Coordinates of C-alpha atoms in Angstrom, one line a residue:
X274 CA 29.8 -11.9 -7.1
X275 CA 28.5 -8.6 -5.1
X276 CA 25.8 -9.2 -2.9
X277 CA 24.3 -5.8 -4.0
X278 CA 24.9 -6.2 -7.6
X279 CA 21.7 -5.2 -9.4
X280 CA 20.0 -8.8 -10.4
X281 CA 19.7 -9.6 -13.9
X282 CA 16.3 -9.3 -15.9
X283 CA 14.5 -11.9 -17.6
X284 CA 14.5 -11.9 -21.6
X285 CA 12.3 -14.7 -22.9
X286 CA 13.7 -15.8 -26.1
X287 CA 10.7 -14.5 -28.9
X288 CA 8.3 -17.3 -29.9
X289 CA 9.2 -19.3 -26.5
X290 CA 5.8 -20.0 -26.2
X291 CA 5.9 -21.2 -22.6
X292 CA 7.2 -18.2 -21.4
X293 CA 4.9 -16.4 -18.7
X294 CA 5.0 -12.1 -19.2
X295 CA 1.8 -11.3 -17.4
X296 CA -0.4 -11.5 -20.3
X297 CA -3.7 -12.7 -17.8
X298 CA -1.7 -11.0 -15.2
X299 CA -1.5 -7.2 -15.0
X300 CA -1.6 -6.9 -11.1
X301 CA 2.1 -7.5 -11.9
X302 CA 2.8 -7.8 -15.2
X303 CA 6.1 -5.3 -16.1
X304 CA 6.6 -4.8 -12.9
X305 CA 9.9 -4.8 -10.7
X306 CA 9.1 -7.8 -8.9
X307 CA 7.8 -9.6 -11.7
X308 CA 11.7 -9.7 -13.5
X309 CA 13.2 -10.6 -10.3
X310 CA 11.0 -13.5 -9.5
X311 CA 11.4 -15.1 -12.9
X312 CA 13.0 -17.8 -14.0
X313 CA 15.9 -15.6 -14.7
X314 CA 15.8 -13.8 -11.4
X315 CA 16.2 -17.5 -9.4
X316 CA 19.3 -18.8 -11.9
X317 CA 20.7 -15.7 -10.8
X318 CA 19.8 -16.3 -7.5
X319 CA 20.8 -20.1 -6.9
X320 CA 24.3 -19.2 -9.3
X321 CA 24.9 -16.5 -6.6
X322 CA 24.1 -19.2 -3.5
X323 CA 26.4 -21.3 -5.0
X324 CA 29.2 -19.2 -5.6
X325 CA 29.2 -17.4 -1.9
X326 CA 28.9 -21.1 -0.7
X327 CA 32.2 -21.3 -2.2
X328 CA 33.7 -18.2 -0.8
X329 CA 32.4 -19.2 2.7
X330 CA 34.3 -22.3 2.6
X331 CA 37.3 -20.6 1.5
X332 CA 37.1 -17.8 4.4
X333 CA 37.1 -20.6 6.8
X334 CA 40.0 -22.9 4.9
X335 CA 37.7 -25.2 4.2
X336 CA 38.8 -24.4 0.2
X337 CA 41.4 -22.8 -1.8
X338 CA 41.3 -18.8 -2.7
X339 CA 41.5 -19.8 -6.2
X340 CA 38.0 -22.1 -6.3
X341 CA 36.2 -19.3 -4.9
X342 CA 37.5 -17.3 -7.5
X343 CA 36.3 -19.6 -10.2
X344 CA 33.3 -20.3 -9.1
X345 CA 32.2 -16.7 -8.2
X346 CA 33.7 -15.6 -12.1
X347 CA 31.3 -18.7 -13.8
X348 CA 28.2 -17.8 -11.8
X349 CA 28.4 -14.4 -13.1
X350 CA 27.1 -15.6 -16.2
X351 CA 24.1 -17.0 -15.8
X352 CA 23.6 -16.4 -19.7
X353 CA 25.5 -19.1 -20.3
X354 CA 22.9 -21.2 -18.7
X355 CA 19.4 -22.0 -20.3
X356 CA 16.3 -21.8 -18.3
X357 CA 13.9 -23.8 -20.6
X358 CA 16.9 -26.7 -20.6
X359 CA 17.1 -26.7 -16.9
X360 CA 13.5 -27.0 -16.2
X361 CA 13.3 -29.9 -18.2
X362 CA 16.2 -31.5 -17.2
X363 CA 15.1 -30.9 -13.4
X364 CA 12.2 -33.5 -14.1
X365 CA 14.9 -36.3 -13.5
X366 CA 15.8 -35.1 -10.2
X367 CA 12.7 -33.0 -8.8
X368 CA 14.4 -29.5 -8.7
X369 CA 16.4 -27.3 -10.9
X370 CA 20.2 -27.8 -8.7
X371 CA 20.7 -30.9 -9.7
X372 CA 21.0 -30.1 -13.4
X373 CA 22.5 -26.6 -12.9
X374 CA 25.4 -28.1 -10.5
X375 CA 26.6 -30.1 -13.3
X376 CA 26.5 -27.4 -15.6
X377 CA 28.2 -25.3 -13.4
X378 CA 30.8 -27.5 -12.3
X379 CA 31.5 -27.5 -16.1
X380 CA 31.7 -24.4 -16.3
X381 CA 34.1 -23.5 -13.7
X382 CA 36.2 -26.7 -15.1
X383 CA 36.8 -24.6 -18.1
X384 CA 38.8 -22.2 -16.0
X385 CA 40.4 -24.4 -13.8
X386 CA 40.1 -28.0 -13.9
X387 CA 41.7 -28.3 -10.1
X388 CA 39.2 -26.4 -8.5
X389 CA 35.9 -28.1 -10.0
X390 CA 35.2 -30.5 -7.1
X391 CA 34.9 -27.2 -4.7
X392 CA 31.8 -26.7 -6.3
X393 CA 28.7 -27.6 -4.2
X394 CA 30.5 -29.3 -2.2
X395 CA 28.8 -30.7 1.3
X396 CA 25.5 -29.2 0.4
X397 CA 22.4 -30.4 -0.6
X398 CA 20.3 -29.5 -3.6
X399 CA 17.7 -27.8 -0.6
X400 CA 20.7 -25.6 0.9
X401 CA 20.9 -23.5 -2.2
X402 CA 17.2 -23.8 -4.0
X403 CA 16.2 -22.5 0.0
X404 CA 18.9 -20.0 -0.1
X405 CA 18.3 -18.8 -3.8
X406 CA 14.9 -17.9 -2.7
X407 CA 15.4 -15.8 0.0
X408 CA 17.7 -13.9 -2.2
X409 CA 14.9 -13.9 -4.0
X410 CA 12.5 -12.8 -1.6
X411 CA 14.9 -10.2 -0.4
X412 CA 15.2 -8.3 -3.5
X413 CA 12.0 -8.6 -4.0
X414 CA 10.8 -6.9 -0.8
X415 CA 13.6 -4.5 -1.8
X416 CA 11.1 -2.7 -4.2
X417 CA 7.8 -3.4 -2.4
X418 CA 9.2 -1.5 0.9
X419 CA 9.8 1.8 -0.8
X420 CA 6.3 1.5 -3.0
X421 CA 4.5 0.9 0.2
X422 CA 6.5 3.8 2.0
X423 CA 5.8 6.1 -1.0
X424 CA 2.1 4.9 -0.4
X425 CA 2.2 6.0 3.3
X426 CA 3.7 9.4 2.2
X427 CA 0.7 10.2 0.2
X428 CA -2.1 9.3 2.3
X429 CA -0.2 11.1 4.7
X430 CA -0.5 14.0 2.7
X431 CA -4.5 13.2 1.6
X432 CA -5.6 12.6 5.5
X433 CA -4.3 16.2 6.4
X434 CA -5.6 17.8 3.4
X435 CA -8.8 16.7 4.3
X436 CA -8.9 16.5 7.9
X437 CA -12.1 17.9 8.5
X438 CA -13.6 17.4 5.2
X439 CA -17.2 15.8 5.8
X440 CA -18.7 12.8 4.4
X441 CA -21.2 9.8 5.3
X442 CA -19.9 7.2 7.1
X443 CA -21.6 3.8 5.8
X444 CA -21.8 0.6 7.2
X445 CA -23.7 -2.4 6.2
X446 CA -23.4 -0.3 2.9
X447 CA -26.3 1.7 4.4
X448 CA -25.3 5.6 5.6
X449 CA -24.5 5.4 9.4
X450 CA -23.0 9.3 11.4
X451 CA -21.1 11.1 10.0
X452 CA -16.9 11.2 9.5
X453 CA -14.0 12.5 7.8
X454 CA -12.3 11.9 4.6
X455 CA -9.5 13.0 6.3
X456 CA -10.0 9.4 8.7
X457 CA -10.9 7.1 6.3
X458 CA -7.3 8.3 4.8
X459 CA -5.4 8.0 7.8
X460 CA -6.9 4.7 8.6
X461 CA -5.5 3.5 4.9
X462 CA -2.3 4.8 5.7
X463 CA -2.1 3.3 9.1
X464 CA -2.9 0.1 7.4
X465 CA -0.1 0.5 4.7
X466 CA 2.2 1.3 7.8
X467 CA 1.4 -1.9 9.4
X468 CA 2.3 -3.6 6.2
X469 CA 5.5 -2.4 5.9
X470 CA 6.6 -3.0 9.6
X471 CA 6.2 -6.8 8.7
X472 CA 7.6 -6.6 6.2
X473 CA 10.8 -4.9 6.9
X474 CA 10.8 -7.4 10.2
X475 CA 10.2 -10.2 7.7
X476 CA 13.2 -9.1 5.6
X477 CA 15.4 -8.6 8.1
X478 CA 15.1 -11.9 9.2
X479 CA 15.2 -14.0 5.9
X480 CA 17.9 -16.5 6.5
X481 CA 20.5 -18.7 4.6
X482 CA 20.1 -22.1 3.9
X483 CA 22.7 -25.0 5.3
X484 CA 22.4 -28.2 6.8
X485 CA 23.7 -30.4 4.1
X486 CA 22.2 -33.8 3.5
X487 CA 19.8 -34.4 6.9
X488 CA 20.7 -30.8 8.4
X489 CA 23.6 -31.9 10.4
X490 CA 26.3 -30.3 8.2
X491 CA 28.1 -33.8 8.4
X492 CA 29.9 -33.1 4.9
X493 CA 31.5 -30.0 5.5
X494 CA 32.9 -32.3 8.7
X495 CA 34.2 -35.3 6.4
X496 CA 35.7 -32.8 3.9
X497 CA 37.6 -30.9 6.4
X498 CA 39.0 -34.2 8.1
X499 CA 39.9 -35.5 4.7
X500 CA 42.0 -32.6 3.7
X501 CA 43.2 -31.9 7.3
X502 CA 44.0 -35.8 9.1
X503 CA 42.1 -34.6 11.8
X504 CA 38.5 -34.1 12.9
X505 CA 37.7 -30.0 12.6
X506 CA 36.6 -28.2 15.7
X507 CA 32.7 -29.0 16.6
X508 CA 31.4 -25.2 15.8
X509 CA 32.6 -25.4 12.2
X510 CA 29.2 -25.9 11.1
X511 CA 27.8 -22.7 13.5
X512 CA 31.1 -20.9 11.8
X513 CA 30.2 -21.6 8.1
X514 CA 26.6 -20.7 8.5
X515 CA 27.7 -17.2 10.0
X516 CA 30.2 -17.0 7.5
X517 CA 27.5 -17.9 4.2
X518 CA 25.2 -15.4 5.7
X519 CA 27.8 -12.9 5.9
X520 CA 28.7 -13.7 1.9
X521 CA 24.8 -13.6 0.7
X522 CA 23.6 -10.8 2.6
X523 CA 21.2 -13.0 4.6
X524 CA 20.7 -13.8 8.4
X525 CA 22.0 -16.6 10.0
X526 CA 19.6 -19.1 11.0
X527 CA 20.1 -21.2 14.4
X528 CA 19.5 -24.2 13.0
X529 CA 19.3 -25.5 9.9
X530 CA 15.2 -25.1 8.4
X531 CA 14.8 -28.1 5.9
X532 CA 11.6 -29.2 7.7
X533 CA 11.1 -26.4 9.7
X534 CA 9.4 -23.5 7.6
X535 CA 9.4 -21.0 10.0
X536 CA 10.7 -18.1 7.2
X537 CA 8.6 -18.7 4.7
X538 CA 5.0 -19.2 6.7
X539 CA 6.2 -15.2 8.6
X540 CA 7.2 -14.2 4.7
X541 CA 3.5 -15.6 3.8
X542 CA 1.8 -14.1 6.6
X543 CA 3.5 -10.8 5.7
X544 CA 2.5 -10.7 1.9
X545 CA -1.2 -11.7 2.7
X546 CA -1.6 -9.3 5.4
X547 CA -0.2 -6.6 2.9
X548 CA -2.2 -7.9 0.2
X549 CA -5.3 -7.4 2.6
X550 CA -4.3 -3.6 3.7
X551 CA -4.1 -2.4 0.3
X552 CA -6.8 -4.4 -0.7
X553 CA -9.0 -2.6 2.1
X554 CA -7.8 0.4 0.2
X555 CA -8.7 -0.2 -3.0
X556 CA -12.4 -1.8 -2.1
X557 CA -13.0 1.8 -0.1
X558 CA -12.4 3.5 -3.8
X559 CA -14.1 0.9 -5.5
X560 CA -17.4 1.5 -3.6
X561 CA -16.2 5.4 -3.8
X562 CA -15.9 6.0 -7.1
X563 CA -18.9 4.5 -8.3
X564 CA -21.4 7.0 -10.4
X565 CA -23.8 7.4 -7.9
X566 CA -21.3 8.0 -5.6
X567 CA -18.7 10.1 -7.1
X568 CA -16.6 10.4 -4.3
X569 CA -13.3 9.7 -5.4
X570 CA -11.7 9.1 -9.2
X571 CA -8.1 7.4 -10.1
X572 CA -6.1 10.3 -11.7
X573 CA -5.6 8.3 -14.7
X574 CA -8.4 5.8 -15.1
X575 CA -8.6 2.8 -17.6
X576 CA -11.1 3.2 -20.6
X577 CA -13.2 0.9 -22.0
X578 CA -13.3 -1.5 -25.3
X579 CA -17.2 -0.7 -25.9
X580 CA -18.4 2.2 -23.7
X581 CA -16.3 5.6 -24.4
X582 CA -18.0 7.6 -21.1
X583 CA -16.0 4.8 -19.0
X584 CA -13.2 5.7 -16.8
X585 CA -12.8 2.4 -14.9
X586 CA -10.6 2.6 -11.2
X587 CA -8.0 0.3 -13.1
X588 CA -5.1 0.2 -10.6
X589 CA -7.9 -0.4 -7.6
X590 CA -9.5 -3.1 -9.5
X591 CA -5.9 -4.7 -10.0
X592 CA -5.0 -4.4 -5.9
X593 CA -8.2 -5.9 -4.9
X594 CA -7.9 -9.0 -7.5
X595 CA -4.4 -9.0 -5.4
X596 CA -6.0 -9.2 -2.5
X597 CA -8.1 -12.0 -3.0
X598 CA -5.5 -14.2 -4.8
X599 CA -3.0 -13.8 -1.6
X600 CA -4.4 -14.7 1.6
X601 CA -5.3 -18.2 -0.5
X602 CA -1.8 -18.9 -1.7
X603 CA -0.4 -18.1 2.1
X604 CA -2.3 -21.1 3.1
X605 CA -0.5 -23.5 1.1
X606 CA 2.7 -22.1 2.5
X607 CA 1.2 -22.7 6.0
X608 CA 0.4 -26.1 5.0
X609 CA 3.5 -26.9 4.0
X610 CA 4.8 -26.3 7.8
X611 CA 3.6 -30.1 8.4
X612 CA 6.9 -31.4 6.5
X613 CA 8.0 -35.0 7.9
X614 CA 11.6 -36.5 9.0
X615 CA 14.8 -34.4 8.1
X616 CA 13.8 -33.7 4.1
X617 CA 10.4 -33.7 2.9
X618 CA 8.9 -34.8 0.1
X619 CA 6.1 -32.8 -1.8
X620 CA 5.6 -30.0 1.1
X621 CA 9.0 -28.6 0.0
X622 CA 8.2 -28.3 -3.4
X623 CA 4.5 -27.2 -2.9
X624 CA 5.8 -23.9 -1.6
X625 CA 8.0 -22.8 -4.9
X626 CA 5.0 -21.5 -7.1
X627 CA 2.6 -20.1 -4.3
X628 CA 5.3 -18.1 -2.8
X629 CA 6.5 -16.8 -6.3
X630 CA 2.9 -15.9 -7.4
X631 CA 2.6 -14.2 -3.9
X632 CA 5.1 -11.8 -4.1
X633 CA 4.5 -11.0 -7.2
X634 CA 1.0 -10.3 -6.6
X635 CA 1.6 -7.8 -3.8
X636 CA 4.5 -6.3 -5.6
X637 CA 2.0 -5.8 -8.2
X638 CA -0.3 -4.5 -5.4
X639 CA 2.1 -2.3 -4.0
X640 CA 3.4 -0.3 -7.4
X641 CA 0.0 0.4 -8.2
X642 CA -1.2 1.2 -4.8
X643 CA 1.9 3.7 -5.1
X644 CA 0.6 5.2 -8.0
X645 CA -3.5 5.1 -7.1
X646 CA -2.5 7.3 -3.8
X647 CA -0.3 9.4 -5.7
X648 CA -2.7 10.7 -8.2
X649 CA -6.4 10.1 -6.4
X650 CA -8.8 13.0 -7.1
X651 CA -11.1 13.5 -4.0
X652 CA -14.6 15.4 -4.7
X653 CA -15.7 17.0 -1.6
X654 CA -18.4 18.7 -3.3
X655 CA -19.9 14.8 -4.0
X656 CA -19.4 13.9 -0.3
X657 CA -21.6 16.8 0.9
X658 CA -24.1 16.1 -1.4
X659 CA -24.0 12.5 -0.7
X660 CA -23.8 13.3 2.9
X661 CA -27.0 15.3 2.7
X662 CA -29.1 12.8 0.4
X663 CA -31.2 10.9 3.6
X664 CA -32.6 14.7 4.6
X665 CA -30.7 14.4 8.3
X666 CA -31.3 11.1 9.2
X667 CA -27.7 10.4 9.1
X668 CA -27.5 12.2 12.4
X669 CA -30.1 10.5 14.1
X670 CA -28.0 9.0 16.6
X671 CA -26.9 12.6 17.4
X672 CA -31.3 13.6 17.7
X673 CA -31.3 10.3 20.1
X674 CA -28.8 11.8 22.7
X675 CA -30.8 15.2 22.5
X676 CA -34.2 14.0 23.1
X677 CA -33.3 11.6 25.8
X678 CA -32.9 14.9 28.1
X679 CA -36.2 15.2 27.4
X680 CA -38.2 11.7 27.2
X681 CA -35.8 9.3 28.0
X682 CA -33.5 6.9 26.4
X683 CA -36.5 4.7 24.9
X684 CA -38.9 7.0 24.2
X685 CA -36.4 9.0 21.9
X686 CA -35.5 6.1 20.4
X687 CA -39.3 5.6 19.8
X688 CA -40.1 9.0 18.3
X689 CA -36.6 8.8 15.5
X690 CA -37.6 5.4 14.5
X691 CA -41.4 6.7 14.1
X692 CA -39.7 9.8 11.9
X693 CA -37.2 8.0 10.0
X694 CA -40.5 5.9 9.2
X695 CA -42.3 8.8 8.3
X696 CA -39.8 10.1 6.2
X697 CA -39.1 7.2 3.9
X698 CA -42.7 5.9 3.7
X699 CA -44.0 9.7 2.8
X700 CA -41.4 11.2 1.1
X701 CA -41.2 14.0 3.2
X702 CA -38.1 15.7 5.1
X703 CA -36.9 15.1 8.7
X704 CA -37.5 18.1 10.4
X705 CA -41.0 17.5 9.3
X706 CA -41.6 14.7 10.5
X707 CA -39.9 15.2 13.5
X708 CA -41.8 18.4 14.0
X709 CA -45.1 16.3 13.7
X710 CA -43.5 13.0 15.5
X711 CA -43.0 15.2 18.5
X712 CA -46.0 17.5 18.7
X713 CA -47.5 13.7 19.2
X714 CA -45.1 13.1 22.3
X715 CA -44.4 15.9 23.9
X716 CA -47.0 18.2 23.0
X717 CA -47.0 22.2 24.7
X718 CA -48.4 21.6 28.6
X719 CA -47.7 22.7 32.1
X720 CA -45.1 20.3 33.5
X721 CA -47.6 19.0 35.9
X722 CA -50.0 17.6 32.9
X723 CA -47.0 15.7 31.5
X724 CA -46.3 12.5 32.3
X725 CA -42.5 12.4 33.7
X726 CA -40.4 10.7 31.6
X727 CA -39.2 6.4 33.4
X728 CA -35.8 6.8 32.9
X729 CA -34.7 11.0 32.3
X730 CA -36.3 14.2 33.9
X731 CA -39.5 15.9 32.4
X732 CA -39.3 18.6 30.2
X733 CA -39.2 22.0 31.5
X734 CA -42.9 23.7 32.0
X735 CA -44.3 25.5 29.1
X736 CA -40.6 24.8 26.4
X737 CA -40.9 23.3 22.8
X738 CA -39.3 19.8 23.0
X739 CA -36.6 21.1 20.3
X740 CA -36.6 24.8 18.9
X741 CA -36.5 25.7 15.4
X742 CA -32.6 26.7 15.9
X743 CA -31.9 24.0 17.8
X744 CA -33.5 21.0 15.4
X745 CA -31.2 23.3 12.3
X746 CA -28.1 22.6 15.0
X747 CA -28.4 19.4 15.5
X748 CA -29.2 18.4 11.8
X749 CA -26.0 19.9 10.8
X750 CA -24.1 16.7 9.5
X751 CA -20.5 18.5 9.7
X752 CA -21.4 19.7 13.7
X753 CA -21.3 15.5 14.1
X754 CA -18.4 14.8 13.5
X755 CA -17.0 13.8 17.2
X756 CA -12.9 13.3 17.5
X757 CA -12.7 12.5 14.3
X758 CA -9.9 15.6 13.6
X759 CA -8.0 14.3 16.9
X760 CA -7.9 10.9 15.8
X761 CA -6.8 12.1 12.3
X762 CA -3.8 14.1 14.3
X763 CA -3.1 11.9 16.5
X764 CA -2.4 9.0 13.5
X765 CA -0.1 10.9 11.6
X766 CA 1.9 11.0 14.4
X767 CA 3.5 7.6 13.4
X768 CA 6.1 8.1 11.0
X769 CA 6.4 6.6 7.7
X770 CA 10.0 5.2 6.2
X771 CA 11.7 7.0 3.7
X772 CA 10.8 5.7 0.6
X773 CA 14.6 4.6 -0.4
X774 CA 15.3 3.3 3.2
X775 CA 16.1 -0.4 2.8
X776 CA 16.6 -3.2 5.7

């Protein structure tokens, strides 16, 4: 079978009650990685492991033409194969190959009785469960690299849009200085960026399974002998593996990876990392889009069951439930990196779920992060006002710089903290309490009657400590704004993939 060939879509027969479609799980529910990492999607998968197993072999000799034939036409229909049954009859053995070899052995017996034995043959049940799933993975990734490259796009576009648009920058969840939309956006996107780079390096590297019963590829040895009366030349082990990866699609490992997990703790790090970046995303318009705030608003919001005003950040609320489901499930995968001897038992078969659940939870993440950025309505109107709600002391750090000219570091320190005081505990604006804070400090003298400043020179004789048109300068929340425009620039330098480039 094709290694490109569009994989087949999961169809849980109606009133299979154990069926899983997403019903507590919209983060991913209907979406393109949720059909191929069902149980449909991995028969698919391990049929297709199975059957370019078979190929391999023949390439090298190591089986006739006509078994790869067989065995390639009977794992093209996996409907011939129930899911529910295998599950159950995997209990007996601890995975689902055991049960689906023999069915598939049968299967290929019905077209040619000769060529039955070829299949599976020399492998192990981990070979092709290990190399189903990063067919899995693979196609998988397939649709979260473009969603995350269409997600780049439109930041890309939203950061240079709003490039110098003004707004408070909070931390602590407390106003701070000053800052752009326009950053905050090309930080996202930079983010998102960084995502897909691991990703794509991650995909690129997702490798076939083969080592056979302890990873020594001993069988494919004793076969070849059998058939050939003579012992087969010591790199046919390093020639198969180069020759299955070649027939899945996959990279060709060194060795073979039974106990060592290397792929699937990068793939892990990967998804949580990604689920983390558009997580930071979605908690920025979270906080954003609250009422109060007003900031930002989904294009298309959710409504609600009891409140009709309600339009609730839906896809955001999804990405960062995705976010905090991830980074947990990675740390199982990492955990199963202690595996003992040759073939473990239990950290093998911990990793199945967790890494299922994680991909589909940041391919969930990704689709709707594709579709949050696409259609987010920014209000710069609400970042203005919201940037001018503390009355200038967002800029205070700005009125520390100026005054240390005048009194030194500490002392202007001293006279904003006594304002900003002033201005919360009576209500009143900054400039006025400023105006009064510093008629205290610095009031109208020769320089001589002054006392100098300890650490900056003394004002100059006879000149207000700040001018009316000065203070208005300096309040000015959008004259604060420091390299925030070059930085903004200088980000979208970095390109993004196209959105249909593929590894």
């Amino acid at each position: 079978m094709p290694s490109d060939e569009l994989p087949w879509t999961e169809h849980p027969q109606q009133g299979d009650e154990s069926a899983d479609l997403g019903l507590l799980a919209p983060s991913w529910a209907g979406s393109a990685v949720a059909g191929l990492t069902g149980d449909a999607g991995y028969l698919r998968a391990l049929l297709d492991a199975e059957a370019a197993l078979t190929r391999a072999q023949a390439a090298l000799g190591l089986a006739p033409r006509s078994a790869a034939a067989a065995v390639t036409a009977a794992a093209a229909e996996p409907h011939r194969h129930d899911a529910r049954t295998l599950a159950l009859r995997a209990r007996t053995a601890g995975n689902p190959v055991v049960p689906l070899v023999a069915d598939l052995t049968a299967a290929v017996a019905d077209r040619d009785p000769g060529v039955a034995a070829y299949v599976h043959r020399g492998a192990t049940s981990q070979d092709i469960l290990d190399t189903a799933t990063m067919l899995v993975c693979a196609r998988a990734l397939d649709t979260v690299l473009p969603d995350l490259a269409r997600t780049a796009a439109a930041l890309r576009r939203t950061a240079a849009e709003h490039r110098d648009t003004p707004m408070a920058g909070r931390t602590l969840t407390q106003h701070a200085v000053p800052t752009t939309f326009g950053l905050k956006a090309a930080g996202w996107r930079s983010l998102v960026l960084d995502a897909h780079d691991r990703l794509a390096s991650v995909r690129a590297a997702l490798p076939v399974q083969l080592g056979g019963a302890a990873g020594t590829l001993a069988a494919f040895h004793a076969y070849a002998e059998a058939e050939d009366g003579r012992p087969p030349a010591p790199d046919l082990g390093s020639r198969l593996l180069a020759r299955y990866a070649a027939e899945t699609g996959l990279a060709a490992p060194a060795l073979p990876w039974h106990t060592l997990r290397t792929p699937v703790a990068d793939l892990a790090g990967a998804l949580a990392f990604t689920a983390g970046a558009l997580g930071k995303l979605a908690a920025d318009v979270l906080t954003l889009s609250r009422t109060e705030l007003g900031e930002l608003t989904e294009g298309s919001g959710g409504g609600s069951s009891a409140m009709p005003h309600k339009t609730n950040p839906v896809r955001a609320t999804l990405i960062a439930a995705a976010a905090r489901q991830v980074p947990g499930l990675a740390a199982v995968l990492y955990g199963s990196l202690a595996a003992e001897d040759e073939r473990p038992a239990g950290a093998w078969h911990a990793e199945w779920q967790p890494l299922r659940d994680a991909l589909r939870l940041t391919g969930g993440a990704a689709r709707d992060a594709a579709e949050l950025t696409a259609h987010l309505r920014v209000h710069p109107h609400r970042m203005r006002q919201n940037l001018d709600a503390t009355g200038g002391l967002v800029v205070t750090e700005r009125l520390v710089a100026a005054l240390t000219a005048l009194t030194g570091r500490a002392e202007a320190r001293r006279i904003l903290d006594t304002a900003a005081r002033r201005t919360a505990e009576r209500d009143i604006e900054l400039p006025a309490a400023l105006d009064e804070t510093l008629d205290e400090a610095l009031p109208m003298a020769p320089c001589e009657d002054r006392p100098a400043p300890s650490d900056g020179p003394p004002a100059p004789r006879g000149v207000p400590a700040l001018s009316p048109s000065r203070l208005r300068q300096l309040l000015d929340p959008t004259g604060y704004l420091g390299s925030a425009g070059a930085l903004v620039d200088r980000a979208l330098e970095r390109p993004e993939h196209p959105a249909q480039e593929l590894p």
